[in-house]
Coordinates of C-alpha atoms and ligand atoms in Angstrom, one line a residue:
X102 CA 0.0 0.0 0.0
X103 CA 1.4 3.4 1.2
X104 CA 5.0 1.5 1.4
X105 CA 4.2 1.8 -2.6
X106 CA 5.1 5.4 -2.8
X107 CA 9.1 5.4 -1.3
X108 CA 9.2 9.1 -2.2
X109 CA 8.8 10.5 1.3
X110 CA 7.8 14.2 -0.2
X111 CA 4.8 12.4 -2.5
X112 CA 3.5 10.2 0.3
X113 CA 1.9 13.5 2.1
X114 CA 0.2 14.0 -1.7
X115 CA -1.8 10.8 -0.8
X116 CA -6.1 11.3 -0.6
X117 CA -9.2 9.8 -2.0
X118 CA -10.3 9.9 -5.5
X119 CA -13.5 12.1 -4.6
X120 CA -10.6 14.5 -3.4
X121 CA -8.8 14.2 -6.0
X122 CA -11.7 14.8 -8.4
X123 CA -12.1 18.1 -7.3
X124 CA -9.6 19.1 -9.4
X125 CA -10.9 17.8 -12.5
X126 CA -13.2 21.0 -13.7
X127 CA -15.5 21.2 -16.2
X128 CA -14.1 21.9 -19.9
X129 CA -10.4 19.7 -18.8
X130 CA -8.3 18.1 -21.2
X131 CA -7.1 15.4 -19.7
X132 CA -4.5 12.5 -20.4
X133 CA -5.5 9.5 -18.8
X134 CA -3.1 6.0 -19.2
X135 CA -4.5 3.2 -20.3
X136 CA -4.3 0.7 -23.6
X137 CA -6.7 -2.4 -24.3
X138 CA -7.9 -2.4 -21.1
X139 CA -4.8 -2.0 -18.6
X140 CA -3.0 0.4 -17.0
X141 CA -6.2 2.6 -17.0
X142 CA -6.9 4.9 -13.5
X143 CA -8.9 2.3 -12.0
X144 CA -11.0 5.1 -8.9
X145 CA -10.5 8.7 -10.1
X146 CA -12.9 8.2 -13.5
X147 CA -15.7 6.7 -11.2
X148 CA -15.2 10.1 -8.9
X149 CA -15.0 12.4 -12.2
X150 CA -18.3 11.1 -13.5
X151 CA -19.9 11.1 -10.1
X152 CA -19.0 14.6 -10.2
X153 CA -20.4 15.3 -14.1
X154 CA -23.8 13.9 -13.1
X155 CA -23.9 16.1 -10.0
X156 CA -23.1 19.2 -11.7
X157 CA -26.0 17.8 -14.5
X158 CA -28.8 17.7 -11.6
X159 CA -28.2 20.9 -10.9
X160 CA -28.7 21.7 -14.7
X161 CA -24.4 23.0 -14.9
X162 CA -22.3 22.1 -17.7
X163 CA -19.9 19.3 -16.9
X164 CA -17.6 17.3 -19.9
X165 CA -13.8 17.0 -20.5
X166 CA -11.9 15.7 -23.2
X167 CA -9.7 12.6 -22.9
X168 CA -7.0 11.6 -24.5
X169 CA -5.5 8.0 -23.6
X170 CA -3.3 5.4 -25.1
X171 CA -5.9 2.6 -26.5
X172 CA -8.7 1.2 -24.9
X173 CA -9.5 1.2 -21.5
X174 CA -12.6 -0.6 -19.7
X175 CA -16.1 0.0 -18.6
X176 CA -14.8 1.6 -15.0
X177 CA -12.9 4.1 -16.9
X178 CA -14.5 5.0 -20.5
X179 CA -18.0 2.8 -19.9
X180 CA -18.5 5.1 -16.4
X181 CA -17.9 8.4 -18.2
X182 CA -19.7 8.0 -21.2
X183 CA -22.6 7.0 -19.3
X184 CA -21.9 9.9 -17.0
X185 CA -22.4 12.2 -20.8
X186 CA -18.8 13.1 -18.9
X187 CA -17.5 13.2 -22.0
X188 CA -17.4 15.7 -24.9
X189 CA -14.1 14.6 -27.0
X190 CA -11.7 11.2 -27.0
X191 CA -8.9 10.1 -29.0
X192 CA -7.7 7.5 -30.4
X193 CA -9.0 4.4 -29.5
X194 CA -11.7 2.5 -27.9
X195 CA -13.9 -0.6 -27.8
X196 CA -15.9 0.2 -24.7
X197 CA -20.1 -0.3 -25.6
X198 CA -21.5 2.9 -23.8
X199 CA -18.7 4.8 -25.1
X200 CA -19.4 3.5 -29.2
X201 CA -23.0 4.3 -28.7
X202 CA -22.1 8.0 -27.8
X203 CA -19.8 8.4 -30.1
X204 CA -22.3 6.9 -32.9
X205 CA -25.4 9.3 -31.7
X206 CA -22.8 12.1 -32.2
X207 CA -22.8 13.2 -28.6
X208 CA -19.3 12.6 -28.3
X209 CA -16.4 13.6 -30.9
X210 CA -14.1 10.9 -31.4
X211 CA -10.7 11.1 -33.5
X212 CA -9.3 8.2 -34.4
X213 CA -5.7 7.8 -35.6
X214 CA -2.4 5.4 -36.0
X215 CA -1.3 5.2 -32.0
X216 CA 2.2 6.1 -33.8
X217 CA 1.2 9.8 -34.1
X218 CA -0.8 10.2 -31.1
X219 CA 2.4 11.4 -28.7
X220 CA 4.1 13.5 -31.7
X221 CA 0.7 15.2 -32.1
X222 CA 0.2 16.1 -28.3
X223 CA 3.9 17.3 -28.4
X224 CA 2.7 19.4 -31.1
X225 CA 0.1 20.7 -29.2
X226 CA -3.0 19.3 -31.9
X227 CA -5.3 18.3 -28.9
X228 CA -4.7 21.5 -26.8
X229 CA -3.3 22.4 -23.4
X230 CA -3.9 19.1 -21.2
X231 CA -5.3 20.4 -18.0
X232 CA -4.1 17.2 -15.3
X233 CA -2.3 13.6 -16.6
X234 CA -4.2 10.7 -14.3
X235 CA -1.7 7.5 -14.6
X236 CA -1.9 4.5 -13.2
X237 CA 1.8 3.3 -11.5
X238 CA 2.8 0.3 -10.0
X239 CA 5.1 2.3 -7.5
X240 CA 7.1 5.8 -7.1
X241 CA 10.6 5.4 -6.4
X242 CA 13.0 7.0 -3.6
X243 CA 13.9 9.5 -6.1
X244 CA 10.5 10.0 -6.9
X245 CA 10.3 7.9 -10.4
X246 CA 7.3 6.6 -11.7
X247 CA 7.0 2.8 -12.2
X248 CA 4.2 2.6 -14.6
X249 CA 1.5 -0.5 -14.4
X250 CA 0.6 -3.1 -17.0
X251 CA 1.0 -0.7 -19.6
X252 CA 2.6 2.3 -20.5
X253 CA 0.7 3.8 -23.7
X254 CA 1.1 7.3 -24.3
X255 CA 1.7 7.8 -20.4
X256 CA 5.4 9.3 -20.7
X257 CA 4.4 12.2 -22.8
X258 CA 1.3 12.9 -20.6
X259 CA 3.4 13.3 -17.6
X260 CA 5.6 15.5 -19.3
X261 CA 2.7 17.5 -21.6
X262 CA 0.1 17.6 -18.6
X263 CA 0.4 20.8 -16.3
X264 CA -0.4 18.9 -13.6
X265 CA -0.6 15.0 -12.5
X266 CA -3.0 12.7 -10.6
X267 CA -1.4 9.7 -9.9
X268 CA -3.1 6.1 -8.9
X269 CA -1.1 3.3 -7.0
X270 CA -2.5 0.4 -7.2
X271 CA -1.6 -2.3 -5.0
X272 CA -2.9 -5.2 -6.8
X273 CA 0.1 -4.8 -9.3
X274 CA 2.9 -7.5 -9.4
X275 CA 5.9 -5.4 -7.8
X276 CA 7.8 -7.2 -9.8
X277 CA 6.4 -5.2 -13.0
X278 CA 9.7 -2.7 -11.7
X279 CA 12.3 -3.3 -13.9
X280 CA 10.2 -4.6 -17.3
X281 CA 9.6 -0.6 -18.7
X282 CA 11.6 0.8 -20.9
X283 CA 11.2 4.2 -21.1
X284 CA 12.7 5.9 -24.2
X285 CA 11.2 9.3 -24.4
X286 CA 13.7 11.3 -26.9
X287 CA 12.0 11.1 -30.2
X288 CA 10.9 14.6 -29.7
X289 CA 10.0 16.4 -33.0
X290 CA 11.9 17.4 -36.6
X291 CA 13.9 18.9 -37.6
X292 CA 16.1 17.6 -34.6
X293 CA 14.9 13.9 -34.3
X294 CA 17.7 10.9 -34.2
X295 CA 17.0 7.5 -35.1
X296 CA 15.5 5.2 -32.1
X297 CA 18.6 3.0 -31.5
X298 CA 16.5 -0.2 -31.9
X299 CA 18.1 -2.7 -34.1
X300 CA 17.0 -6.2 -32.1
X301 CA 13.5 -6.4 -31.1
X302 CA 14.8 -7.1 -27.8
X303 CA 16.8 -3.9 -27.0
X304 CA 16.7 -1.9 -23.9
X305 CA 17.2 1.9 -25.1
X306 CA 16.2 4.1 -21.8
X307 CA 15.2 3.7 -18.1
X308 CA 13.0 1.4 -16.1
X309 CA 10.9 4.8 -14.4
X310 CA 10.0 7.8 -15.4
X311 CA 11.4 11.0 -13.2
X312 CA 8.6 13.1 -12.4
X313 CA 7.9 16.9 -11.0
X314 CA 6.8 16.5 -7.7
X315 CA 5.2 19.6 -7.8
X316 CA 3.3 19.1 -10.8
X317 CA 1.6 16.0 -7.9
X318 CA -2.0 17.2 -7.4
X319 CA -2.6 14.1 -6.0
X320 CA -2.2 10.1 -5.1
X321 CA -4.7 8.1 -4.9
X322 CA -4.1 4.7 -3.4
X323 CA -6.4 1.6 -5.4
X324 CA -6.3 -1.8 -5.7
X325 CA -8.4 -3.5 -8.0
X326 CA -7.3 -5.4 -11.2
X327 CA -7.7 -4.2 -14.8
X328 CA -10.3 -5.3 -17.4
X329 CA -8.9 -8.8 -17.6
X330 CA -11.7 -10.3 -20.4
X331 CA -11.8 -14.2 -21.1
X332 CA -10.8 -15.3 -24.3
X333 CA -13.1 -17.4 -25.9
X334 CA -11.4 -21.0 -26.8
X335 CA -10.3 -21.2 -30.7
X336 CA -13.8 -21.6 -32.6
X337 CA -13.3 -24.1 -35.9
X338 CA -13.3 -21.0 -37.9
X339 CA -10.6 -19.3 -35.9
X340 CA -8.7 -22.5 -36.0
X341 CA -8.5 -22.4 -39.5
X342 CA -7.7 -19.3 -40.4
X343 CA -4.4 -19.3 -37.7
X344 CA -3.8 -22.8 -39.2
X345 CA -3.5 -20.7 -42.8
X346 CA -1.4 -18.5 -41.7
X347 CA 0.8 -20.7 -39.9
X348 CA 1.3 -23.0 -42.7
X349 CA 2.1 -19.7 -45.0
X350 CA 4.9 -19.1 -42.9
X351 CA 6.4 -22.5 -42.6
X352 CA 6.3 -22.3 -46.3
X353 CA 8.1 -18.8 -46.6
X354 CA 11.0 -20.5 -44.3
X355 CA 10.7 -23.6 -46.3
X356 CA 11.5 -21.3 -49.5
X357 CA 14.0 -20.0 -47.9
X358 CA 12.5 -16.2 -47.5
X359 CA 11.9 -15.9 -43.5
X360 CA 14.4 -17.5 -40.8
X361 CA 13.7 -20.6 -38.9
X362 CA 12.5 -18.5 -35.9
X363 CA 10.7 -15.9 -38.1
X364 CA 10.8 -12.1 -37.8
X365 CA 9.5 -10.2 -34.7
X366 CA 6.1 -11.0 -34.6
X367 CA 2.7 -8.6 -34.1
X368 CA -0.6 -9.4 -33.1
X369 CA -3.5 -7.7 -33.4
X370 CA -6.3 -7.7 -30.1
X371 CA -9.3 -10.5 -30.0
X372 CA -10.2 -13.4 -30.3
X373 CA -8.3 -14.8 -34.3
X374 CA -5.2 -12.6 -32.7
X375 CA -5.4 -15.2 -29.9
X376 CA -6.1 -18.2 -31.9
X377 CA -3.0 -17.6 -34.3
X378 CA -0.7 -17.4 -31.4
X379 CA -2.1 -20.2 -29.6
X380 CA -1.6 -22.3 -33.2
X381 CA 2.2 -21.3 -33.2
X382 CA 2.4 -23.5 -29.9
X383 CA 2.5 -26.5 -31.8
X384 CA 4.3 -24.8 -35.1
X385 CA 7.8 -26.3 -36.6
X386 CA 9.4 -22.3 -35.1
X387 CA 11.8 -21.7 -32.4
X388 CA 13.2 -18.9 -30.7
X389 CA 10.6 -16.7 -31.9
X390 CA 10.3 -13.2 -30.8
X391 CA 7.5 -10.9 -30.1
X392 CA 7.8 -7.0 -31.2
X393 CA 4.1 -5.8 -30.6
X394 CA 1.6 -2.9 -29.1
X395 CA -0.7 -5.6 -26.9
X396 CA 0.9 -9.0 -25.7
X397 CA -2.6 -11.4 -25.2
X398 CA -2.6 -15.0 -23.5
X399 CA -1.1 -16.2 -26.5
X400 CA 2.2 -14.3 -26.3
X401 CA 2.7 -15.2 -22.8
X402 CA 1.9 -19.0 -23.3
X403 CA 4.6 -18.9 -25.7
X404 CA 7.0 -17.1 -23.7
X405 CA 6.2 -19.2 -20.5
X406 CA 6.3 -22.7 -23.1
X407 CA 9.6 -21.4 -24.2
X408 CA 8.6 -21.6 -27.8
X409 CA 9.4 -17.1 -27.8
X410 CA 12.2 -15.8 -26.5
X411 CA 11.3 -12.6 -25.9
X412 CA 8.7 -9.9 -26.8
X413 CA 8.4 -6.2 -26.4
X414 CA 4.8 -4.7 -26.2
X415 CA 3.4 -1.4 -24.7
X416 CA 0.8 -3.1 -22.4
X417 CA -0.2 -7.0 -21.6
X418 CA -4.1 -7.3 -21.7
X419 CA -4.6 -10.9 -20.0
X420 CA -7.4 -13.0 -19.1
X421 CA -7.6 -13.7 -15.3
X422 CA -5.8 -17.0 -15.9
X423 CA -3.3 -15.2 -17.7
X424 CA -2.9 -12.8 -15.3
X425 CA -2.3 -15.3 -12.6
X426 CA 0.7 -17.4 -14.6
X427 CA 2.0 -13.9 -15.5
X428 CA 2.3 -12.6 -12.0
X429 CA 3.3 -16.3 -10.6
X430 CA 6.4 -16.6 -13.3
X431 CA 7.1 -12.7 -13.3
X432 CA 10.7 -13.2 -12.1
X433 CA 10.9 -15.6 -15.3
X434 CA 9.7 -13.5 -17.4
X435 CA 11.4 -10.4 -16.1
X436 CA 14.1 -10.9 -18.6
X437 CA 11.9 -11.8 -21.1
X438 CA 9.1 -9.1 -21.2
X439 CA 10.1 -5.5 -22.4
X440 CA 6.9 -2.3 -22.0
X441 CA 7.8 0.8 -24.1
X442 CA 5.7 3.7 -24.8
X443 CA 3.8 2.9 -27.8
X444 CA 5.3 5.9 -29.9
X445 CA 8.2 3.4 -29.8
X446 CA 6.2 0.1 -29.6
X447 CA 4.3 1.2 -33.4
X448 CA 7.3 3.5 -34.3
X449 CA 7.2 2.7 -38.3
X450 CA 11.0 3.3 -38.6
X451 CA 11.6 0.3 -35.9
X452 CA 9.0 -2.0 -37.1
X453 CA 10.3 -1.2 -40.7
X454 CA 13.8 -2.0 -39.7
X455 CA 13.0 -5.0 -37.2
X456 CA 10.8 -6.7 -40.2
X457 CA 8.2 -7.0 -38.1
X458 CA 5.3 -9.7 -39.6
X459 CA 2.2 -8.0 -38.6
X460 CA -1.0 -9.9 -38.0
X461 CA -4.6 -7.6 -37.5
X462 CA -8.4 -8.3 -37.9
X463 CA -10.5 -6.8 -39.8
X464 CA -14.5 -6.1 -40.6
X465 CA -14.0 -6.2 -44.4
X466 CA -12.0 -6.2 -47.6
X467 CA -12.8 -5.9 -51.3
X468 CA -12.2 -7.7 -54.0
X469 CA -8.8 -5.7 -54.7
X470 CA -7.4 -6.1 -51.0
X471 CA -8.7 -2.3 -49.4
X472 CA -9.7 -3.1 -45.7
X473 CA -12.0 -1.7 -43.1
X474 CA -11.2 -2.1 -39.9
X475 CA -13.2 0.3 -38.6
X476 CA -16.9 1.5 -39.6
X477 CA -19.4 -0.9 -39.8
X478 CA -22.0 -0.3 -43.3
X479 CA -19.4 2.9 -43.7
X480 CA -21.0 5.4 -40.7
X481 CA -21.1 2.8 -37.6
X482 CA -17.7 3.4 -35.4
X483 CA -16.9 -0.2 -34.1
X484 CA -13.6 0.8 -32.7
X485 CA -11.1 2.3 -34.5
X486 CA -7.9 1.6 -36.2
X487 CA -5.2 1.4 -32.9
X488 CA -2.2 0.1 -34.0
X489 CA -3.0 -1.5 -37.5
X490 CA -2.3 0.7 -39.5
X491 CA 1.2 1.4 -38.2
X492 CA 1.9 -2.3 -38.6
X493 CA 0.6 -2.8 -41.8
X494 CA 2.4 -0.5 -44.1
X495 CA 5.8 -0.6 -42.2
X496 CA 5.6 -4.4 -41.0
X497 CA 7.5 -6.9 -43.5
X498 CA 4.5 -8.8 -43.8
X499 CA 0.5 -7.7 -43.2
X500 CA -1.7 -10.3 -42.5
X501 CA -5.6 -9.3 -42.4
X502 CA -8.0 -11.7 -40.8
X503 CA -11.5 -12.8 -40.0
X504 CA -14.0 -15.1 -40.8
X505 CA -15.8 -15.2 -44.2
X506 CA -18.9 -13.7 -43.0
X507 CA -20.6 -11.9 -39.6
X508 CA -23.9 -11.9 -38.4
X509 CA -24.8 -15.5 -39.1
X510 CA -24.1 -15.4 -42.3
X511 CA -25.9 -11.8 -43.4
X512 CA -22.6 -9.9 -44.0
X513 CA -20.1 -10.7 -46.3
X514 CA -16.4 -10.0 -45.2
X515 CA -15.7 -9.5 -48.8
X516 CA -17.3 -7.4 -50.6
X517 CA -16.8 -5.0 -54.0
X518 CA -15.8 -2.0 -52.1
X519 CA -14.8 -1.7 -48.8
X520 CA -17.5 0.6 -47.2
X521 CA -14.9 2.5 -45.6
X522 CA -11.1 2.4 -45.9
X523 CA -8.4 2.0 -43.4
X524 CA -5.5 0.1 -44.6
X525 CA -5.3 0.8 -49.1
X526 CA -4.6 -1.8 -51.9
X527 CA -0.9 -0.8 -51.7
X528 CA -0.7 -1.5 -47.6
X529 CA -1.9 -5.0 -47.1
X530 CA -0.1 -8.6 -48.4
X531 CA -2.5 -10.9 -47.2
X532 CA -6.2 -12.2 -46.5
X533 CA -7.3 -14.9 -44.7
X534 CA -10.3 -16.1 -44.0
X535 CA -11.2 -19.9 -42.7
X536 CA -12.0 -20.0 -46.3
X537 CA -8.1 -19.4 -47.9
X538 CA -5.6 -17.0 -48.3
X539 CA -5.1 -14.6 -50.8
X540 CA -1.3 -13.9 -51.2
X541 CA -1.7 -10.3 -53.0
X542 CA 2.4 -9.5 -53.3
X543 CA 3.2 -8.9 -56.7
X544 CA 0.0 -8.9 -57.9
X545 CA -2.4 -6.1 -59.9
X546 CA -5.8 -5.4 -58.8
X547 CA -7.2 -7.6 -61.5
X548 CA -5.3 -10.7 -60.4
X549 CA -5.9 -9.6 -56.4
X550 CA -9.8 -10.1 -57.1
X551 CA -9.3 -13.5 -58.8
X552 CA -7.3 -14.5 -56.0
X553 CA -9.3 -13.1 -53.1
X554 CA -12.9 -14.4 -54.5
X555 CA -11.6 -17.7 -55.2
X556 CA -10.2 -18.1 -51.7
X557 CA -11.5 -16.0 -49.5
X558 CA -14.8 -15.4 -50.0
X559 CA -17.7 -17.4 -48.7
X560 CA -19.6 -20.1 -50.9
X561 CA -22.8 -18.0 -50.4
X562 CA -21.0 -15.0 -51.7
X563 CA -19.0 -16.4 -54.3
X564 CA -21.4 -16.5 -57.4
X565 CA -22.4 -13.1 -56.6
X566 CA -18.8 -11.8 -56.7
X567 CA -17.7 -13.1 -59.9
X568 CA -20.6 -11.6 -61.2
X569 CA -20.1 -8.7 -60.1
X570 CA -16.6 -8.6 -61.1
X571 CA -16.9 -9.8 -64.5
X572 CA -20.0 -7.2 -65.3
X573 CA -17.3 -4.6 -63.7
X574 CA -15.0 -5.3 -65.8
X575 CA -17.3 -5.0 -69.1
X576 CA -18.6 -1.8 -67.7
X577 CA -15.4 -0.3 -67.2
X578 CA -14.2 -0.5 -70.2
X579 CA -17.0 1.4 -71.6
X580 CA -16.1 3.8 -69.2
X581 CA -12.6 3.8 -70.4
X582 CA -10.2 2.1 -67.8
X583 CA -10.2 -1.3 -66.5
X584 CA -7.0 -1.3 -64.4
X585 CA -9.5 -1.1 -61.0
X586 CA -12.9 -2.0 -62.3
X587 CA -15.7 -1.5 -61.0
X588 CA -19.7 -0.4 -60.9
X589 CA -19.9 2.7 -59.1
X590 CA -23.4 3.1 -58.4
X591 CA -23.5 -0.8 -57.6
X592 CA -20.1 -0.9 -55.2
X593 CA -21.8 0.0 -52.5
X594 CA -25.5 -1.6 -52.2
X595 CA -24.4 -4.8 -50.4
X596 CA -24.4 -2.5 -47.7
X597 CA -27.3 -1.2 -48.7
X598 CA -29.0 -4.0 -49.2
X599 CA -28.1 -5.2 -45.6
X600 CA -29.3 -1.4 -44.1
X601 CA -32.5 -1.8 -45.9
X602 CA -33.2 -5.6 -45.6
X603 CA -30.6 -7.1 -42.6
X604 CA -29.1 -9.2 -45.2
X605 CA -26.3 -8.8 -48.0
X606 CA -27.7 -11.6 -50.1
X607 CA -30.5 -11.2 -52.4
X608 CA -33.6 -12.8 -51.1
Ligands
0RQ429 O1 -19.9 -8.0 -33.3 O2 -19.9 -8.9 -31.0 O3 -21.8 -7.5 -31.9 O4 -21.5 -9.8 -32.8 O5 -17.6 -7.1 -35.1 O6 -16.0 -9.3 -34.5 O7 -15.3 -11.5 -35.4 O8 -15.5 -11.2 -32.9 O9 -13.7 -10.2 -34.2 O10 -13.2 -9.3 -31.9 O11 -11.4 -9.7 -33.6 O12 -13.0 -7.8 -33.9 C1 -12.0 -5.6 -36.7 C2 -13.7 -5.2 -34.9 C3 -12.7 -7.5 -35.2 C4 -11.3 -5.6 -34.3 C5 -12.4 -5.9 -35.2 C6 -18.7 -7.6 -35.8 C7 -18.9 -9.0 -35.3 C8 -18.8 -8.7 -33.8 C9 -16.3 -8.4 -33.5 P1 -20.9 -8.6 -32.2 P2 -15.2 -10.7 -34.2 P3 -12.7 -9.3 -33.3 C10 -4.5 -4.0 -32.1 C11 -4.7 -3.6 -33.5 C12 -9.2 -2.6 -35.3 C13 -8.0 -2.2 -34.5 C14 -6.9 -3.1 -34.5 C15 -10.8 -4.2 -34.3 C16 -17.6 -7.7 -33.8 O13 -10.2 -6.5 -34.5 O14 -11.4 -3.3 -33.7 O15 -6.8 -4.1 -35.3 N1 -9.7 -3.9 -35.1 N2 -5.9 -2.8 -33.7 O16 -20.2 -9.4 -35.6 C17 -20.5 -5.9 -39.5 C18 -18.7 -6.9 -40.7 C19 -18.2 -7.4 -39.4 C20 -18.9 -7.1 -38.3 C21 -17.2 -8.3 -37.8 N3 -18.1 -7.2 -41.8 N4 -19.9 -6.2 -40.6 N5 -20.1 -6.4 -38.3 N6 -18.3 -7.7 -37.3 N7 -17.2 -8.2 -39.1 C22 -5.1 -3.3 -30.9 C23 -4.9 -1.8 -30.8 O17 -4.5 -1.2 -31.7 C24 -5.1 -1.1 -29.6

């Protein structure tokens, strides 16, 4: 508990959240840690929306703006949103209450590559930040902050925020001091250096971050566990698509293109993430290595199994059991395990360099290989595009994955044109779905669409495809180019169809 904070100047900044609160005033921008659901202030967003929903009884205004590193969980974004605590957010989230606010245009949401969010509060894009609130494991002697599970975009909003609100929380592993690497020099052109990262494994800073003690507002002593969701067991479908994948890659050492123990691997959050790493358990690799933004069960398993040597991430999202192996082999893994700031962790010039194979769902593609990861039927915010995107053009490799359809069937994940477009034509190498895989390297749009109906797409969807394509292509040489083709006024009415009707096939 108190013993946490070895600083004996901060220990006298110690109170309760509703304390701390009062702080917070209405109109704040605040910078609060958190990525896919840990490292998030676990008491002081509870106490802000308490407050917003007093100050709403008695008819006052009361929203901030938030800024944090990924996703947090339903006692941090799900309590504000339904506090209407919020008026802005950036740049990721996946929390229900949150989506639907954001979708009924009550709350504005920006949402970018996690590789630009520091730079751009460096720059000053989102405004002054009012008060940083960041979760820590522990404060040093000489006052550094050990940060929690993860670290986000938590260096630059200690050292952007005008003043700090820190939360110790005493169901942390202590043993999480000494796993952080905190590298915090990229700072902005014309006077940036390269990020001396040439092994995915490299330690490049400090283990805390030395803080202003008189930027402390506050301390707030918690100790409750973060967001911690269950991962379902592999399905069939997501079985076979990490079975694909895994298979591609023995092939690409087989031929010679990728070492024995493959390049620093990515993985993208949920469930197919999961079920790929969990495949590469029993795969012909060893000494793999992990260079990622969120380390899931599946890293760990292969860390603890030996099959990984190492990874570097900027936050580990476990399930429960996870989180228990984690915290029982920490001295293990101590050596094993590296948490950056994720300006480094999705830094394109290091995941370009390192070769990075990244792996990321998706809600769609078209027939040429575009992908939405994003907006479901083109307007509906699912949750944004974290990390992908910084993975996917700079990685060595891009995997995209999913299953065939959603919705029982309903919705096509292949479709003529992507309703929205995250990751282009140009960006992404590879679709698989428990269908096939579509190998697009080397390949024009033409031959993409062969390759990604034939293999990707659904039996049910199939015949309707081709057709499309092949009337496409007639059409579009009427309309005098046929590198792309396409029906414009037809590209789009699967989703349409599926707005109007609830179903992307024709009845
Ligand atoms: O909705 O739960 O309401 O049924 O999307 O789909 O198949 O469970 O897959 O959990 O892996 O999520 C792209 C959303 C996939 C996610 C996305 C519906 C489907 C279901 C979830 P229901 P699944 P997943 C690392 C990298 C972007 C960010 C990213 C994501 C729900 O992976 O947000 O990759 N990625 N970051 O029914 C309509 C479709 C659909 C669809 C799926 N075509 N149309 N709904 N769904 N396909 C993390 C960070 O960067 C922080």
């Amino acid at each position: 508990s108190i013993d946490r904070i070895k600083h004996a100047g901060l220990r006298e900044k110690v109170m309760s959240a509703d304390e701390a609160a009062q702080f917070v005033q209405n109109g704040m921008m605040l910078a609060i840690t958190g990525f896919t659901g840990a490292g998030y202030p676990k008491a002081l967003p509870t106490a802000i929306a308490n407050k917003a929903k007093a100050a709403h009884e008695k008819g006052e205004k009361f929203t901030v703006g938030m800024v944090t590193g990924a996703s947090t969980a339903p006692e941090c974004d799900g309590v504000l949103a339904e506090a209407k605590a919020l008026h802005f957010r950036s740049p990721f989230q996946s929390d229900p209450t949150l989506r639907n606010g954001i979708n009924a245009g009550e709350i504005a949401y920006q949402d970018m590559h996690l590789s630009h969010v520091e730079q751009q509060m460096r720059q000053g894009f989102y405004g002054k930040f009012d008060i940083a609130i960041v979760e820590a494991t522990t404060i040093t002697e000489n006052g550094e902050l050990i940060f929690a599970m993860g670290i986000g975009h938590g260096v630059e909003a200690v050292k952007n925020a005008d003043k700090l609100i820190i939360e110790i929380n005493a169901a942390l592993s202590p043993g999480l001091e000494g796993m952080h690497d905190i590298y915090g020099d990229v700072g902005l052109p014309p006077h940036r250096k390269p990020i001396p990262i040439v092994g995915a494994f490299d330690r490049v800073g400090t283990p805390g971050l030395a803080i202003d003690p008189d930027k402390v507002l506050a301390i707030v002593m918690t100790d409750s566990g973060d967001r911690n969701s269950k991962f379902a067991e592999p399905d069939d479908v997501s079985k076979r698509i990490a079975a694909q994948v895994i298979d591609f890659l023995d092939h690409e050492v087989k031929a010679g293109r990728l070492p024995k123990s493959l390049l620093p691997l990515q993985s993208g959050v949920g469930n197919v993430a999961n079920a790929v790493m969990a495949g590469l358990l029993d795969a012909p690799f060893d000494d793999l290595e992990g260079y990622t933004e969120v380390l899931q069960d599946g890293m760990l398993d292969l860390i603890l199994a030996k099959k990984m040597k190492t990874a570097s991430a900027t936050a580990l999202s476990f399930s429960p059991d996870a989180l228990a192996r984690f915290n029982e082999n920490i001295e293990f893994l101590k050596d094993k395990i590296i948490l950056r700031p994720m300006e480094i962790s999705n830094n394109p010039e290091v995941i370009r360099r390192l070769g990075v194979i990244g792996m990321n769902s998706m809600i769609e593609a078209d027939i040429y290989g575009n992908v939405n990861s994003t907006h479901v039927m083109g307007t509906r915010m699912m949750n944004g595009i974290g990390g992908s995107g910084d993975f996917t053009r700079n990685g060595f490799f891009s995997f995209y994955v999913s299953p065939s359809t959603a919705k029982g069937g309903a919705i096509s994940a292949i479709v003529p044109m992507v309703s929205h477009h995250d990751h282009t034509e140009h960006d992404v190498m590879f679709i698989v779905t428990e269908q096939g895989m579509a190998d697009l390297r080397g390949k024009s749009p033409k031959e993409r669409a062969k390759l990604i109906i034939e293999n990707c797409s659904h039996p049910d969807y199939r015949d309707m495809l081709r057709d499309y394509y092949d009337r496409a292509l007639v059409a579009s040489q009427k309309a005098g180019g046929i590198h792309t083709p396409h029906l414009l006024l037809e590209a789009l009415s699967w989703h349409q169809r599926f707005v109007e009707t609830g179903d992307m096939r024709i009845k």
